[in-house]
C-alpha positions as YAML, in Angstrom:
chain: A
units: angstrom
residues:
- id: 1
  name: UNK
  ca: [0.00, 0.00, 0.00]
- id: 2
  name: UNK
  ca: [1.09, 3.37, -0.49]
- id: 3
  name: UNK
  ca: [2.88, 5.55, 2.17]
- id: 4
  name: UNK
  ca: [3.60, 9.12, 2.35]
- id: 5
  name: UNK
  ca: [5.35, 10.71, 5.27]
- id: 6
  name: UNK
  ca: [5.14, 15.36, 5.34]
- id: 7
  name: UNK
  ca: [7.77, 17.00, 6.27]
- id: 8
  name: UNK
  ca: [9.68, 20.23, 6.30]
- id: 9
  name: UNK
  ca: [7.52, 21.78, 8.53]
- id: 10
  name: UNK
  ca: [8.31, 24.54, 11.39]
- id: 11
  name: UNK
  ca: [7.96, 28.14, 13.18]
- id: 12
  name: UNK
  ca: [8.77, 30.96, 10.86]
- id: 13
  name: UNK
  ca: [7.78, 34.78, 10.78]
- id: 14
  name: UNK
  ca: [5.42, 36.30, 8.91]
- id: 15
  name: UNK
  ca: [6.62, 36.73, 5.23]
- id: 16
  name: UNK
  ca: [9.11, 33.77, 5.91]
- id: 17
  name: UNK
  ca: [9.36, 30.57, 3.77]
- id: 18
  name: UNK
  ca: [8.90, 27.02, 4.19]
- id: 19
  name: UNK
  ca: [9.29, 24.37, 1.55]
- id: 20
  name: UNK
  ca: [7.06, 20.82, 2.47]
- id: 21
  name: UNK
  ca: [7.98, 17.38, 1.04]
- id: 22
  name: UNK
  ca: [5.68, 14.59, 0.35]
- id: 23
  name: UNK
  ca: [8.08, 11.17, 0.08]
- id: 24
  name: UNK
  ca: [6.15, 8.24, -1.12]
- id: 25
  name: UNK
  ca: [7.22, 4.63, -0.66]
- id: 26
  name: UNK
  ca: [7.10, 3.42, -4.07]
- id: 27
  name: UNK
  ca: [7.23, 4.82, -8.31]
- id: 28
  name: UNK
  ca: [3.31, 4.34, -8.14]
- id: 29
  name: UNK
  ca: [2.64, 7.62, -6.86]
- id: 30
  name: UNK
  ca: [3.80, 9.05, -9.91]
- id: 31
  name: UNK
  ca: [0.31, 7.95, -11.78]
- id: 32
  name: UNK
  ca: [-1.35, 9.50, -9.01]
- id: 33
  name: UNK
  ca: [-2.45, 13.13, -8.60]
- id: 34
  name: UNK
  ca: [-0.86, 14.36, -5.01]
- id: 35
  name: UNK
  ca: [-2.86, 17.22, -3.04]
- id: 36
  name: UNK
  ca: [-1.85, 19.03, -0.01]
- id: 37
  name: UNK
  ca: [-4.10, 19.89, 2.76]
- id: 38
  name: UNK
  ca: [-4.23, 21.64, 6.03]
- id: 39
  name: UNK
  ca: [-6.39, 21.96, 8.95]
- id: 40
  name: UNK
  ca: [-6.20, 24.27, 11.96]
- id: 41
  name: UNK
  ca: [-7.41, 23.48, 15.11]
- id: 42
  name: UNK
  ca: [-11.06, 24.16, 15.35]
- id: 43
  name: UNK
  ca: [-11.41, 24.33, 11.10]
- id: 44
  name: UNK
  ca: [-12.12, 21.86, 8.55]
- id: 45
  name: UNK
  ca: [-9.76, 20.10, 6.28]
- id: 46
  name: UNK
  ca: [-9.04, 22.92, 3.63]
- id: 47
  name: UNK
  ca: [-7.83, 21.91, 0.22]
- id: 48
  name: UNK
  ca: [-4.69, 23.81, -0.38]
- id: 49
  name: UNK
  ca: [-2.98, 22.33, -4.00]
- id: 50
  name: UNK
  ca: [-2.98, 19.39, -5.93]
- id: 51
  name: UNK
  ca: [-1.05, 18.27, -8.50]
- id: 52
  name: UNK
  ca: [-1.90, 15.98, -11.49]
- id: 53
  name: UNK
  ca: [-0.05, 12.98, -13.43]
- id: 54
  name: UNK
  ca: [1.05, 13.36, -16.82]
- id: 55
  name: UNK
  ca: [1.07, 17.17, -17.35]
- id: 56
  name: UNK
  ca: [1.38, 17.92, -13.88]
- id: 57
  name: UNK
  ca: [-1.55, 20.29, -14.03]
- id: 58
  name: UNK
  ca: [-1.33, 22.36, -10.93]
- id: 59
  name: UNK
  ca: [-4.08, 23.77, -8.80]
- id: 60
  name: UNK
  ca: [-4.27, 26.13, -5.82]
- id: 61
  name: UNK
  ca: [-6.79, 27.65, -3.66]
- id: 62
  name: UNK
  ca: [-7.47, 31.14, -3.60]
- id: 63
  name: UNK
  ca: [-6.15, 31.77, -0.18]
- id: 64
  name: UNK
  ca: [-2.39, 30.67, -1.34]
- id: 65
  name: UNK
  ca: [-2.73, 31.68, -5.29]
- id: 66
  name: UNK
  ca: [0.72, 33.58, -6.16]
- id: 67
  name: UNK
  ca: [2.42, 32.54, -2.91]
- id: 68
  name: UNK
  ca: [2.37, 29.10, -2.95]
- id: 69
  name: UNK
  ca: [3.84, 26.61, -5.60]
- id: 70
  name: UNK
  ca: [3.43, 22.97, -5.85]
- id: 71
  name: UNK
  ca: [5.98, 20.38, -7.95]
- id: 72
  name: UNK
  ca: [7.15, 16.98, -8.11]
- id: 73
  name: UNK
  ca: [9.78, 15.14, -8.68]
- id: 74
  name: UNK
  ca: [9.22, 11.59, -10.31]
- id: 75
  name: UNK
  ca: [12.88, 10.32, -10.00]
- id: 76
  name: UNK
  ca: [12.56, 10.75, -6.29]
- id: 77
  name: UNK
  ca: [9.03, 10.06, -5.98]
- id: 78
  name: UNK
  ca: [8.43, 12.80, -4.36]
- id: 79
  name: UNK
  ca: [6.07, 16.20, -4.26]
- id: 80
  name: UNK
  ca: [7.06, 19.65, -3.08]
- id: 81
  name: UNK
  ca: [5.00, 22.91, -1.86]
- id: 82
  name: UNK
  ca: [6.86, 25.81, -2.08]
- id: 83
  name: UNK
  ca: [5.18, 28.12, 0.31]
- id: 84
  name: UNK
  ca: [6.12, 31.94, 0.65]
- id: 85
  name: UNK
  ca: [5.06, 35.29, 1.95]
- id: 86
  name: UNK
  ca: [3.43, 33.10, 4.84]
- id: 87
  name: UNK
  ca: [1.14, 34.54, 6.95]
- id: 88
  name: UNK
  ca: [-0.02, 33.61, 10.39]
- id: 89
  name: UNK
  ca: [-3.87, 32.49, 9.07]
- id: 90
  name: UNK
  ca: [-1.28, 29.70, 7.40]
- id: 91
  name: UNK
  ca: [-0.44, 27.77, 10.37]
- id: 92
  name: UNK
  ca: [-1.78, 24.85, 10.52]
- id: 93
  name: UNK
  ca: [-1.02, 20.60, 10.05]
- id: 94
  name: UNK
  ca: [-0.26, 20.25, 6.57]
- id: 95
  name: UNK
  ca: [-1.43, 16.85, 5.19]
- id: 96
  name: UNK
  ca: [-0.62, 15.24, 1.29]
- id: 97
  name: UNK
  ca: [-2.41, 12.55, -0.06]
- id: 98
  name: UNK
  ca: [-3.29, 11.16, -3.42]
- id: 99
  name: UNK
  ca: [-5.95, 10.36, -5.60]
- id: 100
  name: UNK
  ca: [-6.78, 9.87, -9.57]
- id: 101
  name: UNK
  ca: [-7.59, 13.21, -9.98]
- id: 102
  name: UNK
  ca: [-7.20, 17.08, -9.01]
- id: 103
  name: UNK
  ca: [-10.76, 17.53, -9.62]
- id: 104
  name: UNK
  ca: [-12.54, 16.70, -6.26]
- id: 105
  name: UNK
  ca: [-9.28, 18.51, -4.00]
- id: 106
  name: UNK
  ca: [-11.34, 21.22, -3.13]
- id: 107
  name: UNK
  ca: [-14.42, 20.09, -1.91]
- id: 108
  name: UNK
  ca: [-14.39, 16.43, -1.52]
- id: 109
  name: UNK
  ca: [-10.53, 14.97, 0.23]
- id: 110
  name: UNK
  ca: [-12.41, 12.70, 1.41]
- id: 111
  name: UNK
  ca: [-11.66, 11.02, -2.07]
- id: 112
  name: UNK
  ca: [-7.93, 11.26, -1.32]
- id: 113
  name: UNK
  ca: [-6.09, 8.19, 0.50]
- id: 114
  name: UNK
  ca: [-2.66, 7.02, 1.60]
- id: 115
  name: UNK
  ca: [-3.16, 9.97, 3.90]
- id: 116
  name: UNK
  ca: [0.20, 11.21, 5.85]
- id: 117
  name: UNK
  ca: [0.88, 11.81, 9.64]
- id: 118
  name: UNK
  ca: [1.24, 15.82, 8.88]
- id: 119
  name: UNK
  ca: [3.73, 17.98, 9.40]
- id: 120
  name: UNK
  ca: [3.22, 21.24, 11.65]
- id: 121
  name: UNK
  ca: [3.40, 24.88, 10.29]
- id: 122
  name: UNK
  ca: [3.28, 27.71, 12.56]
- id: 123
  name: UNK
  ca: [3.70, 31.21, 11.21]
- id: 124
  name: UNK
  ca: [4.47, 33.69, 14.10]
- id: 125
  name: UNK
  ca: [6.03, 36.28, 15.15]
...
């Protein structure tokens, strides 16, 4: 079954930068579209990104549009998010997982599996 294990998570200042892994445990993921997710305490799970197979079709919520940049690399089976400009309404446990498709990130990651164990970001001052 497929793993993925977050991290490159941490404390940084407002307007700092933090750049997430995804590692999966096997080539396989690399058919599969990736997304990242967070949740703070008290909120739902928020769709962040998601990135497709193939054309790696990218996809970002409005909230991180122009400050945050997903990637992957297939020769290390692994996906990135690039986050900058952070704020602190960013901090929260940031989650990948994967799926078919990009389509239902938003709304429906309840469709996404082979769920990590998170990695913390806190954006403070």
């Amino acid at each position: 079954q497929l793993q993925l294990v977050e991290s490159g998570g941490g404390l940084v200042q407002p307007g700092g930068s933090l750049r997430l892994s995804c590692a999966a445990s096997d080539a396989f993921v690399n058919r599969l579209a990736i997304g990242w997710f967070r949740q703070a305490p008290g909120k739902e799970r928020e769709g962040v990104s998601c990135i497709s197979s193939g054309d790696g079709s990218t996809n970002y919520a409005d909230s991180v549009k122009g400050r945050f940049t997903i990637s992957r690399d297939n020769a290390r089976n692994t996906v990135y998010l690039q986050m900058n400009s952070l704020k602190p309404e960013d901090t929260a446990v940031y989650y990948c997982a994967a799926n078919y498709y990009c389509r239902d990130y938003g709304s429906h990651s309840n469709l996404f599996g082979s769920w990590g164990q998170g990695t913390q970001v806190t954006v403070s001052s």
